[in-house]
Tab-separated table of C-alpha atoms and ligand atoms in Angstrom:
chain	number	residue	atom	x	y	z
M	1	MET	CA	-29.151	-7.755	-19.339
M	2	SER	CA	-27.332	-10.623	-17.688
M	3	ASP	CA	-27.907	-11.737	-14.112
M	4	ILE	CA	-25.081	-10.045	-12.223
M	5	ALA	CA	-25.441	-11.890	-8.898
M	6	PRO	CA	-22.882	-14.665	-9.614
M	7	PHE	CA	-20.309	-12.065	-10.686
M	8	VAL	CA	-20.877	-9.927	-7.609
M	9	ASP	CA	-20.389	-13.078	-5.525
M	10	ARG	CA	-17.127	-13.842	-7.294
M	11	LEU	CA	-15.718	-10.391	-6.514
M	12	LEU	CA	-16.864	-10.577	-2.878
M	13	GLY	CA	-15.427	-14.106	-2.615
M	14	ALA	CA	-12.049	-12.883	-3.927
M	15	VAL	CA	-11.902	-10.344	-1.083
M	16	ARG	CA	-12.954	-12.952	1.483
M	17	ASP	CA	-10.512	-15.634	0.279
M	18	ARG	CA	-7.667	-13.253	-0.747
M	19	GLN	CA	-7.625	-15.003	-4.084
M	20	GLY	CA	-7.312	-13.230	-7.447
M	21	LEU	CA	-9.836	-13.987	-10.190
M	22	ALA	CA	-9.873	-14.202	-13.963
M	23	PRO	CA	-11.491	-11.053	-15.440
M	24	LEU	CA	-15.306	-11.188	-15.346
M	25	SER	CA	-15.296	-10.231	-19.036
M	26	ASP	CA	-13.800	-13.668	-19.810
M	27	THR	CA	-17.108	-15.303	-18.939
M	28	MET	CA	-19.799	-12.629	-19.232
M	29	GLU	CA	-20.930	-9.867	-21.553
M	30	LEU	CA	-19.658	-6.941	-19.511
M	31	ASP	CA	-20.731	-3.584	-20.928
M	32	GLU	CA	-20.285	-0.371	-18.940
M	33	PRO	CA	-23.846	-0.163	-17.536
M	34	THR	CA	-23.555	-3.764	-16.312
M	35	ALA	CA	-20.117	-3.059	-14.822
M	36	LEU	CA	-21.586	-0.107	-12.903
M	37	GLN	CA	-24.385	-2.333	-11.600
M	38	VAL	CA	-21.811	-4.834	-10.360
M	39	GLN	CA	-19.825	-1.986	-8.750
M	40	ASP	CA	-22.951	-0.688	-6.989
M	41	ALA	CA	-23.766	-4.183	-5.700
M	42	VAL	CA	-20.220	-4.718	-4.385
M	43	VAL	CA	-20.342	-1.371	-2.540
M	44	ARG	CA	-23.842	-2.150	-1.215
M	45	ALA	CA	-22.532	-5.437	0.207
M	46	ARG	CA	-19.858	-3.564	2.187
M	47	ILE	CA	-22.495	-1.168	3.507
M	48	GLU	CA	-24.793	-4.053	4.458
M	49	ALA	CA	-21.821	-5.525	6.366
M	50	GLY	CA	-21.637	-2.333	8.468
M	51	ALA	CA	-19.421	0.085	6.527
M	52	VAL	CA	-20.485	3.635	5.686
M	53	LEU	CA	-20.027	5.441	2.360
M	54	VAL	CA	-17.316	8.062	2.958
M	55	GLY	CA	-16.413	9.255	-0.528
M	56	ALA	CA	-15.235	8.406	-4.008
M	57	LYS	CA	-12.055	7.772	-5.945
M	58	LEU	CA	-10.879	8.470	-9.446
M	59	GLY	CA	-8.700	5.960	-11.213
M	60	LEU	CA	-6.620	5.851	-14.355
M	61	THR	CA	-6.494	9.643	-14.547
M	62	SER	CA	-2.793	9.993	-15.400
M	63	VAL	CA	-1.013	9.011	-18.589
M	64	ALA	CA	1.418	6.963	-16.411
M	65	LYS	CA	-1.445	4.888	-14.992
M	66	GLN	CA	-3.306	4.548	-18.287
M	67	LYS	CA	-0.133	3.213	-19.925
M	68	GLN	CA	0.584	0.880	-16.992
M	69	MET	CA	-2.923	-0.612	-17.077
M	70	ASN	CA	-3.415	-0.366	-20.853
M	71	VAL	CA	-6.617	1.706	-20.748
M	72	ASP	CA	-7.318	5.116	-22.233
M	73	ARG	CA	-9.818	6.836	-19.943
M	74	PRO	CA	-10.573	7.457	-16.274
M	75	ALA	CA	-12.809	5.364	-14.054
M	76	TYR	CA	-14.317	5.908	-10.638
M	77	GLY	CA	-15.313	3.917	-7.581
M	78	TRP	CA	-16.603	4.475	-4.069
M	79	LEU	CA	-14.804	4.654	-0.735
M	80	THR	CA	-16.293	3.058	2.375
M	81	SER	CA	-15.264	3.427	6.017
M	82	ASP	CA	-13.792	-0.079	6.139
M	83	MET	CA	-11.103	1.151	3.686
M	84	GLN	CA	-9.926	4.012	5.918
M	85	ILE	CA	-6.367	3.694	7.212
M	86	ASP	CA	-5.362	6.319	9.740
M	87	THR	CA	-2.143	8.282	9.390
M	88	GLY	CA	0.646	6.353	11.139
M	89	GLU	CA	-1.301	3.083	11.144
M	90	THR	CA	0.585	-0.094	10.175
M	91	VAL	CA	-0.964	-1.878	7.197
M	92	HIS	CA	-1.207	-5.660	7.235
M	93	CYS	CA	-0.671	-7.085	3.756
M	94	ASP	CA	-2.619	-10.254	4.578
M	95	ARG	CA	-5.814	-8.159	4.395
M	96	TYR	CA	-5.210	-7.899	0.654
M	97	ILE	CA	-4.587	-10.095	-2.382
M	98	GLN	CA	-1.836	-8.081	-4.124
M	99	PRO	CA	-1.605	-4.591	-2.616
M	100	ARG	CA	-0.089	-1.679	-4.513
M	101	VAL	CA	0.280	1.957	-3.491
M	102	GLU	CA	0.265	5.265	-5.319
M	103	PRO	CA	0.426	8.886	-4.156
M	104	GLU	CA	-2.647	11.041	-4.683
M	105	ILE	CA	-4.152	14.377	-3.735
M	106	ALA	CA	-7.384	14.044	-1.754
M	107	PHE	CA	-10.223	16.556	-1.437
M	108	LEU	CA	-12.488	16.853	1.607
M	109	LEU	CA	-15.704	18.507	0.424
M	110	GLY	CA	-17.232	21.302	2.481
M	111	ARG	CA	-20.279	21.556	0.224
M	112	ASP	CA	-22.342	19.242	-1.972
M	113	LEU	CA	-21.239	19.097	-5.606
M	114	GLU	CA	-23.515	18.009	-8.412
M	115	GLY	CA	-24.462	18.824	-11.957
M	116	PRO	CA	-23.269	18.606	-15.544
M	117	GLN	CA	-21.578	22.051	-15.561
M	118	VAL	CA	-19.171	21.605	-12.652
M	119	THR	CA	-15.597	22.737	-13.361
M	120	ALA	CA	-12.309	22.604	-11.448
M	121	ALA	CA	-13.079	26.097	-10.085
M	122	HIS	CA	-16.376	24.874	-8.581
M	123	VAL	CA	-14.547	21.926	-7.029
M	124	LEU	CA	-11.946	24.206	-5.427
M	125	ALA	CA	-14.693	26.520	-4.121
M	126	ALA	CA	-16.563	23.575	-2.557
M	127	THR	CA	-13.436	22.063	-0.969
M	128	GLU	CA	-12.890	22.341	2.768
M	129	ALA	CA	-9.339	20.966	2.684
M	130	VAL	CA	-6.860	19.103	0.507
M	131	PHE	CA	-4.459	16.409	1.734
M	132	GLY	CA	-1.486	14.470	0.473
M	133	ALA	CA	-2.749	10.894	0.406
M	134	VAL	CA	-1.871	7.335	-0.531
M	135	ASP	CA	-4.221	4.960	-2.317
M	136	VAL	CA	-3.700	1.345	-1.207
M	137	LEU	CA	-5.239	-0.522	-4.098
M	138	ASP	CA	-5.930	-4.184	-4.547
M	139	SER	CA	-7.275	-5.633	-7.748
M	140	ARG	CA	-9.549	-8.611	-7.278
M	141	TYR	CA	-8.200	-9.838	-10.659
M	142	ALA	CA	-5.055	-11.972	-10.561
M	143	GLY	CA	-2.012	-10.017	-11.723
M	144	TYR	CA	-4.059	-6.805	-12.231
M	145	LYS	CA	-5.190	-8.180	-15.594
M	146	PHE	CA	-8.478	-6.551	-16.538
M	147	THR	CA	-10.354	-4.603	-19.169
M	148	PHE	CA	-11.761	-1.136	-18.467
M	149	ASN	CA	-15.221	-2.522	-17.648
M	150	ASP	CA	-13.706	-5.206	-15.378
M	151	VAL	CA	-11.977	-2.564	-13.261
M	152	VAL	CA	-15.197	-0.536	-13.093
M	153	ALA	CA	-17.007	-3.636	-11.789
M	154	ASP	CA	-14.208	-4.077	-9.214
M	155	ASN	CA	-14.893	-0.600	-7.764
M	156	ALA	CA	-11.711	0.759	-9.394
M	157	SER	CA	-9.510	-1.584	-7.300
M	158	SER	CA	-10.498	0.311	-4.096
M	159	ALA	CA	-9.116	-1.331	-0.973
M	160	GLY	CA	-7.577	1.218	1.409
M	161	PHE	CA	-6.645	4.876	1.586
M	162	VAL	CA	-4.598	7.070	3.905
M	163	LEU	CA	-4.945	10.836	4.240
M	164	GLY	CA	-1.825	12.639	5.475
M	165	GLY	CA	-1.736	14.669	8.661
M	166	THR	CA	-1.588	18.073	6.945
M	167	ALA	CA	-4.901	19.576	5.808
M	168	LEU	CA	-4.656	22.761	3.741
M	169	ASP	CA	-7.211	25.189	2.385
M	170	PRO	CA	-6.913	24.905	-1.428
M	171	TYR	CA	-7.108	28.695	-1.858
M	172	GLY	CA	-3.649	29.972	-2.644
M	173	LEU	CA	-2.333	26.526	-3.602
M	174	ASP	CA	-1.557	25.688	-7.216
M	175	LEU	CA	-2.260	21.961	-7.095
M	176	ARG	CA	-0.954	21.556	-10.659
M	177	LEU	CA	2.492	22.287	-9.311
M	178	THR	CA	2.218	20.221	-6.141
M	179	GLY	CA	5.263	18.003	-6.403
M	180	CYS	CA	5.373	14.496	-5.021
M	181	VAL	CA	8.337	12.221	-4.267
M	182	LEU	CA	7.590	8.532	-3.750
M	183	GLU	CA	10.119	6.420	-1.834
M	184	GLN	CA	10.096	2.734	-0.954
M	185	ASN	CA	12.495	1.376	1.668
M	186	GLY	CA	14.547	4.552	1.486
M	187	GLY	CA	15.008	4.491	-2.296
M	188	LEU	CA	13.477	6.930	-4.758
M	189	VAL	CA	10.775	5.242	-6.862
M	190	SER	CA	9.156	8.085	-8.792
M	191	THR	CA	8.302	11.753	-8.870
M	192	ALA	CA	5.286	13.625	-10.217
M	193	ALA	CA	3.355	16.876	-10.080
M	194	GLY	CA	-0.381	17.435	-9.587
M	195	ALA	CA	-0.782	18.234	-13.284
M	196	SER	CA	-0.189	14.550	-14.069
M	197	VAL	CA	-3.779	13.974	-12.903
M	198	MET	CA	-5.923	15.170	-15.828
M	199	GLY	CA	-4.031	18.470	-15.990
M	200	HIS	CA	-5.195	19.462	-12.490
M	201	PRO	CA	-6.427	17.234	-9.636
M	202	ALA	CA	-9.546	19.416	-9.282
M	203	SER	CA	-10.324	18.790	-12.980
M	204	SER	CA	-10.350	15.096	-12.203
M	205	VAL	CA	-12.903	15.631	-9.410
M	206	ALA	CA	-14.955	17.879	-11.728
M	207	TRP	CA	-14.956	15.110	-14.358
M	208	LEU	CA	-16.320	12.742	-11.720
M	209	VAL	CA	-19.093	15.161	-10.726
M	210	ARG	CA	-20.161	15.631	-14.368
M	211	THR	CA	-20.016	11.886	-14.987
M	212	LEU	CA	-22.124	11.174	-11.890
M	213	ALA	CA	-24.620	13.859	-12.980
M	214	ALA	CA	-25.422	11.781	-16.064
M	215	ARG	CA	-26.650	9.077	-13.636
M	216	GLY	CA	-28.542	11.567	-11.427
M	217	LEU	CA	-25.876	11.256	-8.695
M	218	GLY	CA	-23.534	13.714	-6.974
M	219	LEU	CA	-21.050	14.138	-4.154
M	220	GLU	CA	-21.879	15.360	-0.661
M	221	ALA	CA	-20.324	17.675	1.901
M	222	GLY	CA	-18.070	15.666	4.221
M	223	GLN	CA	-17.071	13.172	1.536
M	224	VAL	CA	-13.444	12.534	0.598
M	225	VAL	CA	-12.446	12.272	-3.053
M	226	MET	CA	-9.142	10.668	-4.041
M	227	ALA	CA	-8.262	12.445	-7.314
M	228	GLY	CA	-6.286	9.585	-8.904
M	229	GLY	CA	-2.745	8.221	-8.884
M	230	MET	CA	-0.026	10.745	-9.756
M	231	THR	CA	2.528	8.023	-10.591
M	232	GLU	CA	2.409	4.349	-11.494
M	233	ALA	CA	1.276	2.111	-8.652
M	234	ILE	CA	4.020	0.078	-6.937
M	235	PRO	CA	3.610	-3.372	-5.341
M	236	VAL	CA	4.194	-3.589	-1.573
M	237	LYS	CA	5.039	-6.524	0.708
M	238	PRO	CA	5.450	-7.099	4.451
M	239	GLY	CA	8.482	-5.231	5.773
M	240	ASP	CA	8.208	-2.371	3.254
M	241	THR	CA	8.063	1.271	4.228
M	242	VAL	CA	6.582	3.709	1.737
M	243	VAL	CA	6.871	7.486	2.047
M	244	ALA	CA	4.994	9.890	-0.223
M	245	SER	CA	6.253	13.452	0.321
M	246	PHE	CA	4.253	16.316	-1.140
M	247	ASP	CA	5.169	19.958	-1.573
M	248	ARG	CA	3.307	21.899	1.171
M	249	LEU	CA	0.986	18.973	1.970
M	250	GLY	CA	3.472	17.095	4.168
M	251	SER	CA	4.251	13.417	3.856
M	252	VAL	CA	2.447	10.130	4.304
M	253	GLU	CA	4.519	7.250	5.645
M	254	ILE	CA	3.151	3.713	5.738
M	255	ALA	CA	4.761	0.639	7.312
M	256	PHE	CA	3.581	-2.650	5.800
M	257	ARG	CA	3.616	-5.853	7.864
P	1	OOG	C1	-7.087	0.668	-11.174
P	1	OOG	C2	-7.269	1.700	-10.105
P	1	OOG	C3	-6.575	2.936	-10.488
P	1	OOG	C4	-5.746	5.197	-9.891
P	1	OOG	O1	-5.606	6.120	-9.078
P	1	OOG	O2	-5.362	5.277	-11.058
P	1	OOG	C5	-6.406	3.959	-9.434
P	1	OOG	C6	-5.815	-0.109	-10.982
P	1	OOG	O3	-4.758	0.362	-11.396
P	1	OOG	O4	-5.889	-1.212	-10.421
P	1	OOG	O5	-6.729	3.865	-8.269
P	2	MG	MG1	-5.662	5.426	-7.149
């Protein structure tokens, strides 16, 4: 196993200097276990700097995203409190290297979830509320050029996330059919339904729980899980306004400066 410290430092330095990197896999043997170690170390560094673990995110769960990023399976990362953006808050692009946004459905867990048998039904039963949300992602790799293991090491491009102001009980909602309209500066960019995320957004969360179980990990009550981008991610710049409108879950509007 290679010494991961220099690679962790490179990812942390990219955040600090707002400077994109070449993929780690260009200069190291990056298998999946090593990538997960790097991810854990990057998250630990944020926690040591004062942030708190608040949840998890799924990435690359839709065919649209897998095609865009040229990968063929989902990944996950962790959300920390320093990534939280409140509804209505202006987002400053100079915090990021190359921010992109994508609409997602987010789950707030009311109960712990763990184990290799967890299904979408268990996820729905353990969910306190669902939200329309926007993932503000930022790859630490220049131009979003990475392999699957590189993006795992980079905590699935986690950078910021916004939960909308409408929280709904998932009972009685068919999240497969939850439509979403994404607009940028008043123009329509894309549309999607919840089913674009692994067939059902709760299936995506269930996949995460089963995948974590293989490492002896799980999710906890009170954590937020971003289920994965419903559409392709779109680049944003200062002056942009992005609105993600969801059926029944309200809309999330973000002004970028
Ligand atoms: C990887 C992160 C993907 C999603 O929801 O698919 C992600 C990337 O595209 O940089 O957050
Ligand atoms: Mg995402």
